[in-house]
Structures are given as structure tokens and as C-alpha cells.
Coordinates of C-alpha atoms in Angstrom, one line a residue:
M1 CA 54.3 -173.9 23.5
S2 CA 57.6 -174.2 21.6
G3 CA 57.2 -170.9 19.8
F4 CA 56.5 -169.1 23.1
H5 CA 59.4 -170.6 24.9
A6 CA 61.7 -169.4 21.9
V7 CA 60.5 -165.9 22.7
A8 CA 61.0 -166.4 26.3
L9 CA 64.8 -167.4 25.8
A10 CA 65.3 -164.3 23.8
M11 CA 64.2 -162.0 26.6
A12 CA 67.6 -162.0 28.1
A13 CA 69.2 -160.3 25.1
V14 CA 66.3 -157.9 24.9
A15 CA 66.9 -156.8 28.6
A16 CA 70.3 -155.5 27.4
V17 CA 68.5 -153.6 24.5
V18 CA 65.9 -152.0 26.8
S19 CA 68.5 -150.9 29.3
G20 CA 70.5 -149.1 26.7
R21 CA 67.4 -147.0 25.1
D22 CA 67.5 -143.3 25.2
H23 CA 64.1 -142.2 26.4
R24 CA 63.0 -138.7 26.2
V25 CA 59.5 -137.0 26.1
V26 CA 58.5 -136.4 22.6
G27 CA 57.4 -132.8 21.8
L28 CA 60.1 -130.6 23.8
D29 CA 61.2 -129.5 20.2
A30 CA 58.3 -130.8 18.2
P31 CA 55.7 -128.7 16.6
A32 CA 52.4 -128.2 18.1
D33 CA 50.5 -130.0 15.2
V34 CA 51.7 -133.6 16.0
A35 CA 49.7 -136.7 14.8
A36 CA 46.7 -137.3 16.8
Y37 CA 44.2 -140.3 16.4
T38 CA 40.6 -140.1 17.5
L39 CA 39.3 -143.3 18.6
N40 CA 35.4 -143.9 18.8
G41 CA 32.9 -146.7 18.9
Q42 CA 31.3 -145.2 15.8
N43 CA 34.4 -146.3 13.7
I44 CA 34.5 -150.1 13.6
E45 CA 35.5 -152.4 10.9
W46 CA 32.6 -154.9 10.5
P47 CA 32.8 -158.2 8.3
C48 CA 29.7 -156.9 6.6
T49 CA 26.8 -154.6 7.0
S50 CA 24.5 -157.4 8.0
T51 CA 26.7 -158.3 10.9
K52 CA 26.5 -154.7 12.1
S53 CA 22.8 -154.8 11.9
V54 CA 22.5 -158.0 13.8
Y55 CA 24.8 -156.7 16.6
A56 CA 22.9 -153.5 16.9
D57 CA 19.5 -155.1 16.7
T58 CA 20.2 -157.6 19.5
G59 CA 22.0 -154.9 21.7
R60 CA 25.3 -156.5 21.3
Y61 CA 26.8 -153.1 19.8
V62 CA 25.9 -149.6 21.4
A63 CA 28.4 -147.3 20.0
K64 CA 28.2 -144.8 22.8
N65 CA 29.2 -147.7 25.2
V66 CA 32.6 -148.2 23.7
I67 CA 35.5 -146.4 25.2
V68 CA 39.2 -147.1 24.6
T69 CA 41.0 -147.0 28.0
R70 CA 44.5 -148.6 27.2
A71 CA 46.9 -148.6 24.3
Q72 CA 50.1 -150.2 23.3
V73 CA 52.1 -149.4 20.1
W74 CA 54.2 -151.8 17.8
G75 CA 55.4 -150.4 14.5
D76 CA 52.5 -148.7 12.8
R77 CA 49.9 -150.4 14.8
A78 CA 48.2 -149.5 18.2
F79 CA 46.6 -152.3 20.3
V80 CA 43.8 -150.8 22.3
L81 CA 41.3 -152.0 24.9
T82 CA 37.6 -151.3 25.1
P83 CA 36.4 -153.0 28.3
R84 CA 33.0 -154.4 28.6
F85 CA 31.9 -151.8 31.2
R86 CA 28.5 -151.8 29.7
S87 CA 26.5 -153.9 27.5
G88 CA 26.9 -153.5 23.8
V89 CA 30.6 -153.6 23.3
P90 CA 31.2 -156.2 20.5
F91 CA 34.8 -156.8 21.2
T92 CA 37.4 -155.9 24.0
V93 CA 40.8 -155.8 22.3
S94 CA 41.4 -154.2 18.8
T95 CA 44.0 -152.8 16.6
V96 CA 44.1 -149.5 14.7
R97 CA 46.5 -148.4 12.0
L98 CA 48.7 -145.2 12.7
E99 CA 49.4 -144.5 9.0
C100 CA 47.3 -141.4 8.3
E101 CA 48.8 -137.9 8.9
H102 CA 47.8 -135.4 11.6
R103 CA 44.3 -136.0 13.1
C104 CA 42.3 -138.9 11.9
W105 CA 39.6 -141.4 12.8
P106 CA 41.0 -144.9 12.3
V107 CA 38.8 -147.9 12.6
L108 CA 38.8 -150.3 15.4
V109 CA 39.6 -153.9 14.1
P110 CA 38.9 -156.6 16.7
Y111 CA 42.2 -158.4 17.5
P112 CA 43.2 -160.8 16.6
S113 CA 40.0 -161.9 15.3
W114 CA 36.2 -161.5 15.8
A115 CA 36.0 -165.1 17.1
L116 CA 38.2 -164.5 20.0
H117 CA 35.8 -161.9 21.4
D118 CA 32.4 -163.8 21.3
E119 CA 30.8 -162.9 24.6
G120 CA 29.8 -166.1 26.4
D121 CA 32.3 -168.3 24.6
P122 CA 34.5 -169.8 27.4
N123 CA 37.4 -169.8 24.9
A124 CA 37.2 -166.1 23.9
I125 CA 38.3 -163.0 25.7
Q126 CA 35.4 -161.8 27.7
N127 CA 36.6 -158.5 29.2
A128 CA 40.2 -157.1 28.8
V129 CA 41.0 -154.8 31.6
D130 CA 44.5 -154.3 30.9
V131 CA 47.3 -154.9 28.5
Y132 CA 51.0 -154.8 28.2
L133 CA 53.2 -155.2 25.2
D134 CA 56.6 -156.6 26.0
P135 CA 59.8 -155.9 24.0
T136 CA 59.7 -159.3 22.1
G137 CA 56.2 -158.5 20.6
V138 CA 54.1 -160.5 23.1
L139 CA 50.9 -158.7 24.0
W140 CA 49.8 -159.9 27.5
V141 CA 46.0 -159.3 27.9
L142 CA 44.3 -159.5 31.4
D143 CA 40.8 -161.0 31.0
S144 CA 38.7 -160.4 34.2
G145 CA 36.0 -162.7 32.9
L146 CA 33.5 -160.2 34.3
V147 CA 31.4 -158.2 31.9
N148 CA 29.0 -155.3 32.3
T149 CA 30.8 -154.1 35.4
M150 CA 29.2 -150.6 35.5
E151 CA 25.7 -152.2 35.1
Q152 CA 24.8 -155.6 36.2
P153 CA 27.9 -157.5 36.5
V154 CA 28.0 -161.0 34.8
R155 CA 30.5 -163.7 35.5
R156 CA 31.5 -165.1 32.1
T157 CA 34.7 -167.0 32.9
Q158 CA 37.3 -167.1 35.6
P159 CA 40.1 -164.6 35.3
R160 CA 42.8 -165.5 32.5
I161 CA 45.8 -164.0 30.8
F162 CA 46.2 -164.3 26.9
A163 CA 49.5 -164.0 25.3
I164 CA 49.3 -163.0 21.6
D165 CA 52.4 -162.7 19.6
V166 CA 51.9 -159.4 17.4
K167 CA 54.3 -160.5 14.9
T168 CA 52.1 -163.4 13.7
D169 CA 48.8 -162.6 15.3
K170 CA 48.4 -165.8 17.1
V171 CA 47.6 -166.5 20.6
V172 CA 50.6 -168.5 22.0
K173 CA 49.6 -169.0 25.6
Q174 CA 46.7 -168.9 28.0
I175 CA 47.1 -168.7 31.7
D176 CA 44.3 -169.8 34.1
L177 CA 44.3 -167.7 37.2
S178 CA 41.3 -169.2 38.9
G179 CA 43.6 -171.1 41.4
L180 CA 45.2 -167.7 42.5
V181 CA 42.0 -165.6 42.9
C182 CA 38.8 -165.9 45.2
S183 CA 35.3 -164.5 44.7
A184 CA 36.2 -161.2 46.2
S185 CA 39.2 -160.7 43.8
R186 CA 39.4 -157.5 41.7
L187 CA 42.3 -157.7 39.1
N188 CA 43.3 -154.3 37.9
Y189 CA 46.7 -154.1 36.0
I190 CA 49.2 -156.4 34.4
T191 CA 52.9 -156.0 33.5
A192 CA 55.6 -158.5 32.5
D193 CA 59.2 -158.7 33.7
Y194 CA 62.2 -160.6 32.8
G195 CA 65.5 -161.4 34.1
D196 CA 69.1 -161.6 32.5
D197 CA 68.6 -165.4 32.5
G198 CA 65.6 -165.2 30.3
R199 CA 62.9 -166.2 32.7
V200 CA 59.6 -164.3 32.2
F201 CA 57.3 -163.3 34.9
V202 CA 53.9 -161.7 34.8
Y203 CA 52.6 -159.6 37.5
V204 CA 48.9 -158.8 38.1
S205 CA 47.5 -156.5 40.9
D206 CA 44.6 -157.8 42.8
A207 CA 43.1 -154.9 44.8
A208 CA 40.6 -156.4 46.7
T209 CA 42.8 -159.2 48.4
R210 CA 46.0 -156.7 48.8
A211 CA 48.1 -158.9 46.7
V212 CA 50.3 -159.1 43.6
I213 CA 49.8 -162.4 41.6
V214 CA 53.0 -163.5 40.1
W215 CA 53.2 -166.1 37.2
E216 CA 56.5 -167.7 36.0
V217 CA 55.8 -168.4 32.5
A218 CA 58.4 -171.1 31.6
A219 CA 57.7 -173.0 34.7
D220 CA 53.9 -172.6 34.2
R221 CA 53.2 -171.9 37.9
G222 CA 52.0 -169.0 39.8
Y223 CA 51.8 -167.7 43.4
R224 CA 50.4 -164.7 45.4
V225 CA 52.5 -162.1 47.1
V226 CA 50.4 -160.8 49.9
L227 CA 51.3 -157.2 50.7
P228 CA 51.5 -155.8 54.1
K229 CA 48.4 -154.4 55.7
A230 CA 50.0 -151.1 56.1
I231 CA 49.6 -150.5 52.5
T232 CA 45.7 -150.1 52.9
H233 CA 45.6 -148.5 56.3
D234 CA 44.7 -145.0 55.0
C235 CA 42.6 -146.1 52.1
T236 CA 39.1 -144.8 51.9
G237 CA 37.6 -146.3 48.6
R238 CA 35.4 -149.4 48.9
R239 CA 36.4 -150.4 45.2
D240 CA 39.9 -149.0 45.3
V241 CA 42.2 -149.5 42.5
L242 CA 45.8 -150.9 43.1
Y243 CA 48.2 -149.4 40.7
I244 CA 51.5 -151.4 39.8
A245 CA 54.2 -149.7 37.6
L246 CA 57.4 -151.7 36.8
A247 CA 60.4 -149.6 36.5
R248 CA 63.5 -151.2 35.3
G249 CA 67.0 -150.2 36.4
L250 CA 69.9 -149.2 34.2
T251 CA 71.3 -152.9 34.4
A252 CA 69.5 -156.0 32.9
G253 CA 67.1 -157.7 35.1
G254 CA 67.1 -154.8 37.7
G255 CA 64.1 -152.8 38.7
A256 CA 61.2 -152.5 41.1
L257 CA 57.5 -152.7 41.0
Y258 CA 56.1 -149.4 42.4
L259 CA 52.6 -149.9 44.1
T260 CA 50.0 -147.4 45.6
Y261 CA 46.2 -147.6 46.0
L262 CA 44.2 -144.6 44.4
T263 CA 43.0 -143.3 47.9
S264 CA 46.2 -144.4 49.7
N265 CA 48.3 -141.4 51.0
R266 CA 51.6 -143.2 50.4
M267 CA 53.7 -144.7 47.7
Y268 CA 55.4 -148.1 48.1
K269 CA 57.8 -150.4 46.1
I270 CA 59.2 -154.0 46.1
D271 CA 62.4 -155.1 44.2
A272 CA 61.6 -157.4 41.3
C273 CA 63.9 -159.9 42.6
N274 CA 61.8 -160.3 45.7
L275 CA 58.8 -160.6 43.7
R276 CA 60.3 -163.5 41.7
Q277 CA 61.2 -165.3 44.9
G278 CA 57.7 -164.8 46.2
C279 CA 58.8 -162.8 49.2
S280 CA 57.1 -159.8 50.5
E281 CA 57.9 -160.0 54.4
G282 CA 60.1 -157.0 55.0
T283 CA 60.8 -156.3 51.4
V284 CA 57.9 -153.6 50.8
V285 CA 59.6 -150.2 51.0
D286 CA 57.5 -147.2 52.1
L287 CA 58.7 -144.3 49.9
G288 CA 56.8 -141.6 51.6
P289 CA 53.6 -139.4 51.4
K290 CA 52.0 -138.6 48.1
P291 CA 51.1 -134.9 47.5
D292 CA 47.5 -136.0 46.4
K293 CA 45.7 -139.0 45.2
M294 CA 47.7 -140.2 42.2
V295 CA 46.4 -142.0 39.1
V296 CA 49.5 -144.0 37.7
L297 CA 49.5 -143.9 33.9
G298 CA 52.5 -146.1 33.0
T299 CA 56.1 -146.0 32.4
D300 CA 58.6 -145.3 29.5
G301 CA 59.8 -149.0 29.8
R302 CA 63.0 -147.9 31.8
T303 CA 63.0 -145.8 35.0
T304 CA 60.3 -143.2 34.5
V305 CA 56.7 -143.5 35.9
Y306 CA 54.2 -141.1 34.5
F307 CA 50.9 -140.1 36.6
R308 CA 48.4 -137.4 37.2
Y309 CA 46.4 -136.3 40.3
R310 CA 42.9 -137.5 40.4
G311 CA 40.4 -135.3 38.6
Q312 CA 43.2 -133.2 37.1
G313 CA 44.7 -133.2 33.6
D314 CA 48.3 -132.2 34.1
V315 CA 50.7 -135.3 33.6
Y316 CA 53.9 -135.6 35.5
A317 CA 56.9 -137.7 35.2
W318 CA 58.7 -139.3 38.2
D319 CA 62.4 -140.5 37.4
T320 CA 62.8 -143.3 40.0
D321 CA 66.6 -143.8 39.1
R322 CA 67.9 -140.2 39.6
P323 CA 71.1 -140.0 41.8
D324 CA 70.0 -140.0 45.5
D325 CA 69.7 -136.7 47.0
G326 CA 68.3 -137.8 50.2
T327 CA 64.8 -138.8 48.9
S328 CA 63.6 -141.0 46.2
F329 CA 60.1 -139.9 46.0
G330 CA 58.3 -136.4 46.4
P331 CA 57.4 -133.3 44.5
D332 CA 61.0 -132.3 44.0
R333 CA 61.4 -135.5 41.9
F334 CA 58.3 -134.8 39.7
A335 CA 58.3 -132.9 36.3
L336 CA 55.5 -131.7 34.6
V337 CA 55.5 -132.9 31.1
R338 CA 52.1 -132.2 29.8
K339 CA 49.4 -129.6 30.7
A340 CA 45.7 -130.4 30.6
D341 CA 44.0 -129.6 27.4
D342 CA 40.8 -127.6 26.9
C343 CA 38.6 -130.4 26.0
G344 CA 38.0 -132.0 29.3
R345 CA 40.0 -135.2 28.6
L346 CA 42.0 -137.1 31.0
A347 CA 45.0 -139.3 30.5
T348 CA 44.4 -142.9 31.1
H349 CA 47.7 -144.4 29.9
V350 CA 51.1 -143.6 28.8
A351 CA 53.2 -146.2 27.1
P352 CA 56.5 -146.4 24.7
D353 CA 56.3 -147.8 21.2
N354 CA 58.4 -150.8 20.5
Q355 CA 61.4 -148.9 19.4
G356 CA 61.6 -146.9 22.5
G357 CA 61.7 -143.8 20.5
V358 CA 58.1 -142.3 21.2
L359 CA 55.9 -142.2 24.2
W360 CA 52.2 -142.4 23.6
I361 CA 49.4 -140.8 25.6
L362 CA 45.7 -141.9 25.7
E363 CA 43.2 -139.3 26.9
S364 CA 39.4 -139.6 27.1
N365 CA 36.4 -138.1 28.7
F366 CA 36.2 -141.1 31.0
P367 CA 34.4 -139.0 33.8
D368 CA 31.6 -138.4 31.2
Y369 CA 31.4 -142.0 30.3
I370 CA 31.2 -143.1 34.1
S371 CA 28.3 -140.6 34.5
G372 CA 26.5 -141.7 31.3
A373 CA 27.0 -138.2 29.8
V374 CA 28.8 -139.0 26.7
G375 CA 25.8 -138.3 24.1
C376 CA 24.9 -140.3 21.1
L377 CA 28.1 -139.5 19.3
G378 CA 30.0 -141.6 21.9
T379 CA 33.2 -141.0 23.9
N380 CA 36.0 -138.5 23.0
V381 CA 39.2 -140.5 23.1
R382 CA 42.5 -139.4 21.6
L383 CA 45.8 -141.2 21.1
Q384 CA 48.9 -139.2 20.3
P385 CA 52.7 -138.8 21.1
L386 CA 53.2 -137.3 24.6
V387 CA 54.0 -133.7 24.0
A388 CA 55.6 -131.5 26.7
Q389 CA 54.3 -128.0 27.2
C390 CA 56.1 -126.7 30.3
G391 CA 59.3 -125.3 28.8
E392 CA 62.7 -125.5 30.4
Q393 CA 61.8 -126.9 33.7
C394 CA 61.1 -130.5 31.8
R395 CA 64.5 -130.6 30.4

């Protein structure tokens, strides 16, 4: 599409801007009472009361089955995901306004429209499992096409990617991934990359087939980069998760994709230039052992990767671009940036806003949701700036 290609051509200039950002964790000098937004399936903007009644009466709306798992911020709006893990989730991508002060309960508004979330409609988003907002304002939505994944899974469509321009709220591109997946595929995460030549690439992790799907947007073609078997040799989970995090270097077009399975004992990386060429043979680097099972939460849009350990609430930062002192990965490279709160919430996502000035963290009682113990009031999800609570060692 012409409008989309214009966006793609602008990405070379954006790369220089991104590489020049001065990120820091918000909150080192901030007051404790920072703005926090509570997101809940009870707070939905409906077209009218009759629509809400119809959805509730037919089982298409069950408030406690709605949970926000991912978030991206552009200006005064956050774009959030409510995957269809269970039945009764009326839409799977929404937007909330971040205009109220301190703690508030903003409403979830289906994005970009109700029509784009009609379950069973082959042209609509069926189950968004991850989202990435690039610096030009294109929201990349990974739709697995498989709904009710924690109950009785139903295949509505083949996996796809929707590209939505958040400045116009229009879908500018759809990418059909059916030729790059198989019946066993399990797609987890998505991120977008671009070089100093303006070419845009989208990466998707396929945990079940040990691969990264690469889509070159301008050429409208894709391919699979199969990862070495060694990356899974110590994994123990039958339905393991393949995390990917794109950390960009300090020069435009640089950077690497960091990869690890949840139950793997080791961290790996592959340079972005090798992914763009479809090459994995001899290019995947073993960075060494992980101290524990790591849940990768996201990046700051530059060189820092954020994570927590499985089942634990403390959040850590790993600067992948620090001067080499003999090792690029390990506890001596990790900084504690947020202590676990007292409410039992665990972080599921960390992401920068579009200005690069604020890092946002999304936390929820996801373990309660999995076990079906959230109660009639629904989930406890909070979106707020990432606040460091660990003192001088974070500086």
C-alpha cells in the first residue's frame, strides 16, 4: 500500500533518532505516588447498553476472563492486548486514554473498531497474542488465529500480522503467515526491525518449531530462520515459550535479537544482519548460562533488556551494550530496577513510549488468572511508569 511504503521509507531517518535517545529508568528521582492505571474487564466502552446485554447473554462477554497482557504507549494513549485465552473476551486489542491523574480506571475501547474484532469473521483479528509499536507509529499485531487457548482451542483463521497506523487508526497492511507455519506452530512474540536503508523486517518467534519467522515488508516476502537444536537441548516445558528481544546498537541499523526458551538454561543471540539475510548457520551465539529461568519483559527501544525470574516479582535490567569486560551476559551485568510489590502482581511487559522518555511496566495477577482464581471482580492489572526502588546500585 502506498501509505505504508511511505512509512517504510521514513524508517531510515527514524533509526538515527532512536539511536540518539537518552533512556533512563523513570523513578530514580520520582515521587512514590506516580500515575498508575488499573485495567479491568469490568471497564469497557460499549456502543450501547443493549450491545453489552447481548454479549453477556450469549457468553461473548465474561468480565473475569478479560486480562491485559501487553501494552504499548503513543502520546496519551496506550494500546493493550486482551488475548482470547478463554471465551467471553469481546475484543483482543484496545486503547485506553492516559489523561487522568494518579490512580484511575480508564475504559478499554476496542481498537481500531468493534468490527475488527468480530470472532469468527475471517477478516477480523481473532486472537492478538503480542504487539509491537515501532517509532513511526505502526502497531504490529500478531494474531495467532487460535482462540480459547486455555479452554477448548478453536482455530478461527491462520496466523496473520495486522499493521495499524496509530496516527490515522487505519489498517495499512495484513500479512498472511500461513505459508510459513505448520499445524504444530506456536507463535509467541513479534518485533519490528529496520536498517539504515529503510527496509523493514518483522520477526516472529515460533516456539514449537524452533524458528524465527522473518518478513521483509517492502518485498512482501517471508522466510523461516531455523535455530540450532542446541537452543532447546535443556528445555523441559512441553509448551515452552520462545522469548525474543531486539536490542539495537548505538549505530543505525545495528543490533541483535536475543533469544531464549523459558525453561532453557542459556541465553543466545543472533545479529540482526544475519536474520535479514536468512542465515542462522554458525551465526547464533551462546552467551552463557542463566542464573534461573527468565521471563523476558521487553526492551527500552535501545540496548537494555528487561526481565524477571519465573515466579518472582523483582524486575532487572541488562544492558547488552556495556563495554566488554570479558563477558556480555551474567549477574554482574544485571541491575535491579524494581522490587516486587505487595499485591502479588507479576510484570508481563516493559516498553518505552514513542518519545523514548518514559518506560512503562504492565503488571497483573496472571498466575491467579491461569488457575481460575481471579474472582467475580476480575483481574488485577496495573500500567504505570517503571519505578526503580533499589537505590544507588541502579544508577
